[in-house]
PDB file of C-alpha atoms in Angstrom:
ATOM      1  CA  MET A   1      14.094  17.481 215.599  1.00  0.00           C
ATOM      2  CA  ASN A   2      11.435  18.187 213.143  1.00  0.00           C
ATOM      3  CA  TYR A   3       8.533  20.241 215.032  1.00  0.00           C
ATOM      4  CA  ILE A   4       5.227  20.223 212.815  1.00  0.00           C
ATOM      5  CA  GLU A   5       2.310  22.335 214.043  1.00  0.00           C
ATOM      6  CA  THR A   6      -1.239  20.341 212.825  1.00  0.00           C
ATOM      7  CA  GLU A   7      -4.061  22.098 211.321  1.00  0.00           C
ATOM      8  CA  ILE A   8      -5.231  23.076 214.970  1.00  0.00           C
ATOM      9  CA  PRO A   9      -2.664  25.779 216.292  1.00  0.00           C
ATOM     10  CA  GLY A  10      -0.938  24.716 219.481  1.00  0.00           C
ATOM     11  CA  VAL A  11      -1.301  21.042 218.644  1.00  0.00           C
ATOM     12  CA  TRP A  12       2.019  19.628 217.401  1.00  0.00           C
ATOM     13  CA  ILE A  13       3.909  16.403 215.957  1.00  0.00           C
ATOM     14  CA  ILE A  14       7.240  16.179 216.525  1.00  0.00           C
ATOM     15  CA  GLU A  15       9.798  14.103 214.891  1.00  0.00           C
ATOM     16  CA  PRO A  16      13.290  13.203 216.666  1.00  0.00           C
ATOM     17  CA  LYS A  17      16.135  12.795 214.688  1.00  0.00           C
ATOM     18  CA  VAL A  18      17.100   8.951 214.566  1.00  0.00           C
ATOM     19  CA  PHE A  19      20.175   7.652 214.267  1.00  0.00           C
ATOM     20  CA  ASN A  20      20.672   4.278 212.819  1.00  0.00           C
ATOM     21  CA  ASP A  21      23.818   1.767 212.794  1.00  0.00           C
ATOM     22  CA  ALA A  22      24.745  -1.683 213.581  1.00  0.00           C
ATOM     23  CA  ARG A  23      24.151  -1.324 217.007  1.00  0.00           C
ATOM     24  CA  GLY A  24      20.507  -0.312 216.885  1.00  0.00           C
ATOM     25  CA  TYR A  25      19.719   3.681 217.050  1.00  0.00           C
ATOM     26  CA  PHE A  26      19.891   6.663 219.091  1.00  0.00           C
ATOM     27  CA  MET A  27      17.954   9.711 219.216  1.00  0.00           C
ATOM     28  CA  GLU A  28      16.811  12.682 221.323  1.00  0.00           C
ATOM     29  CA  ALA A  29      13.604  11.892 223.073  1.00  0.00           C
ATOM     30  CA  TRP A  30      13.006  15.638 224.730  1.00  0.00           C
ATOM     31  CA  LYS A  31      15.095  18.456 224.800  1.00  0.00           C
ATOM     32  CA  LYS A  32      13.985  21.252 227.193  1.00  0.00           C
ATOM     33  CA  GLU A  33      15.774  24.534 225.032  1.00  0.00           C
ATOM     34  CA  GLU A  34      14.473  22.948 221.566  1.00  0.00           C
ATOM     35  CA  PHE A  35      10.919  22.351 222.486  1.00  0.00           C
ATOM     36  CA  GLU A  36      10.343  26.020 224.473  1.00  0.00           C
ATOM     37  CA  GLN A  37      11.869  27.497 221.351  1.00  0.00           C
ATOM     38  CA  HIS A  38       9.037  25.912 218.801  1.00  0.00           C
ATOM     39  CA  ILE A  39       6.055  25.120 221.319  1.00  0.00           C
ATOM     40  CA  GLY A  40       6.906  27.654 224.173  1.00  0.00           C
ATOM     41  CA  LYS A  41       7.571  27.049 228.263  1.00  0.00           C
ATOM     42  CA  ILE A  42       5.744  24.309 229.613  1.00  0.00           C
ATOM     43  CA  ASN A  43       6.680  22.648 233.202  1.00  0.00           C
ATOM     44  CA  PHE A  44       6.395  18.968 232.964  1.00  0.00           C
ATOM     45  CA  ILE A  45       6.594  17.461 236.016  1.00  0.00           C
ATOM     46  CA  GLN A  46       5.555  13.706 235.658  1.00  0.00           C
ATOM     47  CA  ASP A  47       6.192  10.827 233.113  1.00  0.00           C
ATOM     48  CA  ASN A  48       3.231   8.249 232.874  1.00  0.00           C
ATOM     49  CA  GLU A  49       3.507   4.568 231.002  1.00  0.00           C
ATOM     50  CA  SER A  50       0.858   2.291 230.004  1.00  0.00           C
ATOM     51  CA  CYS A  51       0.682  -0.903 228.236  1.00  0.00           C
ATOM     52  CA  SER A  52      -2.447  -2.008 226.155  1.00  0.00           C
ATOM     53  CA  SER A  53      -3.448  -4.568 223.715  1.00  0.00           C
ATOM     54  CA  ARG A  54      -4.886  -4.465 220.405  1.00  0.00           C
ATOM     55  CA  GLY A  55      -8.343  -3.134 220.259  1.00  0.00           C
ATOM     56  CA  VAL A  56      -7.884  -1.269 223.588  1.00  0.00           C
ATOM     57  CA  LEU A  57      -9.204   2.782 223.343  1.00  0.00           C
ATOM     58  CA  ARG A  58      -8.611   4.928 226.021  1.00  0.00           C
ATOM     59  CA  GLY A  59      -9.986   8.284 226.229  1.00  0.00           C
ATOM     60  CA  LEU A  60     -10.941  10.712 225.341  1.00  0.00           C
ATOM     61  CA  HIS A  61      -9.760  12.230 228.972  1.00  0.00           C
ATOM     62  CA  TYR A  62      -9.198  15.732 230.291  1.00  0.00           C
ATOM     63  CA  GLN A  63      -9.110  17.256 233.233  1.00  0.00           C
ATOM     64  CA  LEU A  64     -10.891  20.562 234.334  1.00  0.00           C
ATOM     65  CA  ALA A  65      -8.835  23.471 235.276  1.00  0.00           C
ATOM     66  CA  PRO A  66      -6.938  24.611 237.369  1.00  0.00           C
ATOM     67  CA  TYR A  67      -5.495  20.722 236.727  1.00  0.00           C
ATOM     68  CA  SER A  68      -6.020  20.401 233.577  1.00  0.00           C
ATOM     69  CA  GLN A  69      -2.726  18.849 231.613  1.00  0.00           C
ATOM     70  CA  SER A  70      -0.781  19.302 228.458  1.00  0.00           C
ATOM     71  CA  LYS A  71       0.835  16.118 227.189  1.00  0.00           C
ATOM     72  CA  LEU A  72       3.657  14.689 225.402  1.00  0.00           C
ATOM     73  CA  VAL A  73       3.131  11.870 224.019  1.00  0.00           C
ATOM     74  CA  ARG A  74       4.969   8.726 222.361  1.00  0.00           C
ATOM     75  CA  VAL A  75       4.943   4.991 221.845  1.00  0.00           C
ATOM     76  CA  ILE A  76       7.811   3.080 222.915  1.00  0.00           C
ATOM     77  CA  THR A  77       6.182  -0.383 221.098  1.00  0.00           C
ATOM     78  CA  GLY A  78       3.765  -1.089 219.088  1.00  0.00           C
ATOM     79  CA  ARG A  79       1.495   1.483 217.311  1.00  0.00           C
ATOM     80  CA  VAL A  80      -1.331   3.475 218.262  1.00  0.00           C
ATOM     81  CA  LEU A  81      -4.123   6.142 216.601  1.00  0.00           C
ATOM     82  CA  ASP A  82      -3.998   9.434 219.195  1.00  0.00           C
ATOM     83  CA  VAL A  83      -6.486  11.605 218.986  1.00  0.00           C
ATOM     84  CA  ALA A  84      -6.968  15.461 220.532  1.00  0.00           C
ATOM     85  CA  VAL A  85      -9.850  17.268 220.355  1.00  0.00           C
ATOM     86  CA  ASP A  86     -10.414  20.663 221.009  1.00  0.00           C
ATOM     87  CA  ILE A  87     -12.555  21.598 223.885  1.00  0.00           C
ATOM     88  CA  ARG A  88     -11.865  25.595 224.438  1.00  0.00           C
ATOM     89  CA  VAL A  89     -14.597  27.588 224.549  1.00  0.00           C
ATOM     90  CA  GLY A  90     -14.446  30.062 221.619  1.00  0.00           C
ATOM     91  CA  SER A  91     -12.300  28.488 219.941  1.00  0.00           C
ATOM     92  CA  PRO A  92     -12.641  28.186 215.762  1.00  0.00           C
ATOM     93  CA  THR A  93     -11.561  24.828 215.783  1.00  0.00           C
ATOM     94  CA  PHE A  94     -13.750  23.993 219.025  1.00  0.00           C
ATOM     95  CA  GLY A  95     -15.171  20.179 218.612  1.00  0.00           C
ATOM     96  CA  LYS A  96     -12.631  19.701 215.393  1.00  0.00           C
ATOM     97  CA  TYR A  97      -9.909  16.827 216.210  1.00  0.00           C
ATOM     98  CA  VAL A  98      -6.392  15.700 214.857  1.00  0.00           C
ATOM     99  CA  ALA A  99      -5.428  12.401 214.875  1.00  0.00           C
ATOM    100  CA  VAL A 100      -1.713  11.129 214.057  1.00  0.00           C
ATOM    101  CA  GLU A 101      -0.292   7.525 214.237  1.00  0.00           C
ATOM    102  CA  LEU A 102       2.546   7.123 216.891  1.00  0.00           C
ATOM    103  CA  SER A 103       4.896   3.809 216.731  1.00  0.00           C
ATOM    104  CA  ALA A 104       7.928   2.165 217.745  1.00  0.00           C
ATOM    105  CA  GLU A 105       9.112   2.761 213.970  1.00  0.00           C
ATOM    106  CA  ASN A 106       8.216   6.462 213.605  1.00  0.00           C
ATOM    107  CA  LYS A 107       9.151   7.462 216.764  1.00  0.00           C
ATOM    108  CA  ARG A 108       6.545  10.598 216.504  1.00  0.00           C
ATOM    109  CA  GLN A 109       5.481  12.401 219.645  1.00  0.00           C
ATOM    110  CA  PHE A 110       2.310  14.356 219.987  1.00  0.00           C
ATOM    111  CA  PHE A 111       1.858  17.586 221.999  1.00  0.00           C
ATOM    112  CA  ILE A 112      -1.610  18.169 223.142  1.00  0.00           C
ATOM    113  CA  PRO A 113      -1.803  21.497 225.419  1.00  0.00           C
ATOM    114  CA  GLN A 114      -4.189  22.109 227.801  1.00  0.00           C
ATOM    115  CA  GLY A 115      -7.991  22.683 226.717  1.00  0.00           C
ATOM    116  CA  PHE A 116      -8.019  19.106 224.932  1.00  0.00           C
ATOM    117  CA  ALA A 117      -9.423  15.722 225.140  1.00  0.00           C
ATOM    118  CA  HIS A 118      -7.044  13.172 224.497  1.00  0.00           C
ATOM    119  CA  GLY A 119      -7.257   9.391 223.487  1.00  0.00           C
ATOM    120  CA  PHE A 120      -5.688   6.891 221.978  1.00  0.00           C
ATOM    121  CA  GLN A 121      -6.567   3.429 220.254  1.00  0.00           C
ATOM    122  CA  VAL A 122      -4.203   0.139 220.104  1.00  0.00           C
ATOM    123  CA  LEU A 123      -3.264  -0.723 216.192  1.00  0.00           C
ATOM    124  CA  SER A 124      -0.675  -3.178 217.176  1.00  0.00           C
ATOM    125  CA  ASP A 125      -1.168  -6.325 219.367  1.00  0.00           C
ATOM    126  CA  GLU A 126      -0.008  -4.687 222.209  1.00  0.00           C
ATOM    127  CA  ALA A 127       1.947  -0.797 222.737  1.00  0.00           C
ATOM    128  CA  VAL A 128       3.560   0.812 225.466  1.00  0.00           C
ATOM    129  CA  PHE A 129       2.978   4.564 225.642  1.00  0.00           C
ATOM    130  CA  THR A 130       4.629   6.616 227.526  1.00  0.00           C
ATOM    131  CA  TYR A 131       3.648  10.414 228.145  1.00  0.00           C
ATOM    132  CA  LYS A 132       4.676  13.589 230.171  1.00  0.00           C
ATOM    133  CA  VAL A 133       2.270  15.909 231.905  1.00  0.00           C
ATOM    134  CA  ASP A 134       2.839  19.693 233.488  1.00  0.00           C
ATOM    135  CA  ASN A 135       0.026  18.828 236.332  1.00  0.00           C
ATOM    136  CA  PRO A 136      -0.885  16.064 238.856  1.00  0.00           C
ATOM    137  CA  TYR A 137      -3.406  13.554 238.204  1.00  0.00           C
ATOM    138  CA  MET A 138      -6.777  14.745 240.025  1.00  0.00           C
ATOM    139  CA  PRO A 139      -9.750  12.423 240.311  1.00  0.00           C
ATOM    140  CA  SER A 140     -11.996  14.970 241.264  1.00  0.00           C
ATOM    141  CA  HIS A 141     -11.258  17.291 238.165  1.00  0.00           C
ATOM    142  CA  GLU A 142     -11.027  14.235 235.814  1.00  0.00           C
ATOM    143  CA  ARG A 143     -13.858  14.024 232.973  1.00  0.00           C
ATOM    144  CA  GLY A 144     -14.241  12.725 229.864  1.00  0.00           C
ATOM    145  CA  LEU A 145     -15.993  12.420 226.149  1.00  0.00           C
ATOM    146  CA  ARG A 146     -17.715   9.744 224.359  1.00  0.00           C
ATOM    147  CA  PHE A 147     -15.172   8.108 222.143  1.00  0.00           C
ATOM    148  CA  ASP A 148     -17.704   7.460 219.359  1.00  0.00           C
ATOM    149  CA  ASP A 149     -19.702  11.351 219.952  1.00  0.00           C
ATOM    150  CA  PRO A 150     -20.807  11.763 216.215  1.00  0.00           C
ATOM    151  CA  SER A 151     -20.375  15.601 216.448  1.00  0.00           C
ATOM    152  CA  ILE A 152     -16.760  15.011 216.838  1.00  0.00           C
ATOM    153  CA  GLY A 153     -16.898  12.144 214.547  1.00  0.00           C
ATOM    154  CA  VAL A 154     -13.134  10.842 215.102  1.00  0.00           C
ATOM    155  CA  ASP A 155     -12.371   7.996 212.417  1.00  0.00           C
ATOM    156  CA  TRP A 156     -10.781   5.557 215.160  1.00  0.00           C
ATOM    157  CA  ARG A 157      -9.565   3.055 212.070  1.00  0.00           C
ATOM    158  CA  ILE A 158     -12.220   0.602 214.024  1.00  0.00           C
ATOM    159  CA  THR A 159     -11.824  -2.449 212.251  1.00  0.00           C
ATOM    160  CA  ASP A 160     -13.798  -4.526 214.311  1.00  0.00           C
ATOM    161  CA  THR A 161     -15.981  -3.652 217.196  1.00  0.00           C
ATOM    162  CA  GLU A 162     -15.926  -7.205 218.764  1.00  0.00           C
ATOM    163  CA  THR A 163     -12.494  -6.606 219.642  1.00  0.00           C
ATOM    164  CA  LEU A 164     -12.824  -3.049 221.142  1.00  0.00           C
ATOM    165  CA  THR A 165     -12.025  -2.560 224.671  1.00  0.00           C
ATOM    166  CA  LEU A 166     -12.775   0.517 227.034  1.00  0.00           C
ATOM    167  CA  SER A 167     -12.691   1.064 230.541  1.00  0.00           C
ATOM    168  CA  GLU A 168     -16.284   1.412 232.255  1.00  0.00           C
ATOM    169  CA  LYS A 169     -15.904   4.752 232.913  1.00  0.00           C
ATOM    170  CA  ASP A 170     -15.150   5.518 228.969  1.00  0.00           C
ATOM    171  CA  THR A 171     -18.508   3.920 227.806  1.00  0.00           C
ATOM    172  CA  LYS A 172     -20.561   6.006 230.214  1.00  0.00           C
ATOM    173  CA  ALA A 173     -18.929   9.154 229.465  1.00  0.00           C
ATOM    174  CA  PRO A 174     -20.953  12.088 228.190  1.00  0.00           C
ATOM    175  CA  LEU A 175     -21.087  13.525 224.401  1.00  0.00           C
ATOM    176  CA  LEU A 176     -19.368  16.975 224.109  1.00  0.00           C
ATOM    177  CA  SER A 177     -22.994  18.929 224.139  1.00  0.00           C
ATOM    178  CA  GLU A 178     -23.530  17.359 227.794  1.00  0.00           C
ATOM    179  CA  ALA A 179     -19.925  17.369 228.719  1.00  0.00           C
ATOM    180  CA  GLU A 180     -18.550  19.597 231.700  1.00  0.00           C
ATOM    181  CA  TYR A 181     -15.545  21.705 230.443  1.00  0.00           C
ATOM    182  CA  ASN A 182     -14.000  25.057 231.391  1.00  0.00           C
ATOM    183  CA  PHE A 183     -11.562  25.888 229.471  1.00  0.00           C
ATOM    184  CA  THR A 184     -11.316  29.367 226.924  1.00  0.00           C
ATOM    185  CA  TYR A 185      -9.573  30.210 223.834  1.00  0.00           C
ATOM    186  CA  LYS A 186      -7.193  33.002 223.960  1.00  0.00           C
TER     187      LYS A 186
END
């Protein structure tokens, strides 16, 4: 696998080696020893999967410590724009984001460490999105940011706002300046 650290240290793009032939393809989706050599020790405890249609935007989500989550995300079918926003107090990249297109074709994965808000927008007719997490879902610690916060300025590649689909929770999420977060840059 090829590990590419993004412009925000700790956020990684991972490109697997894909072996294609007449039968289809084979790839290693995750290899603990290799992952730990590049990124560090993460105790993933759960795999999640969602299916969404074109125009669905999920995020920007995070959980407060001590239930914050590192995520290793990828797309099995379709295409998404995946986004991680640094919300670690004292970080030189606080409020900055990294965006990467994940698809069934490019088979890229995206590692988002604890202390980041995360979201994605579906760019294809449908997308199946899967991710590993290192902490359980804890509703009492769940928080979010407005996807369109101008202080962050994410370019979501939204071409038609009429087809944009958000949950009620996401439409009511606060701006970064009003949000609750408890992450410190180390």
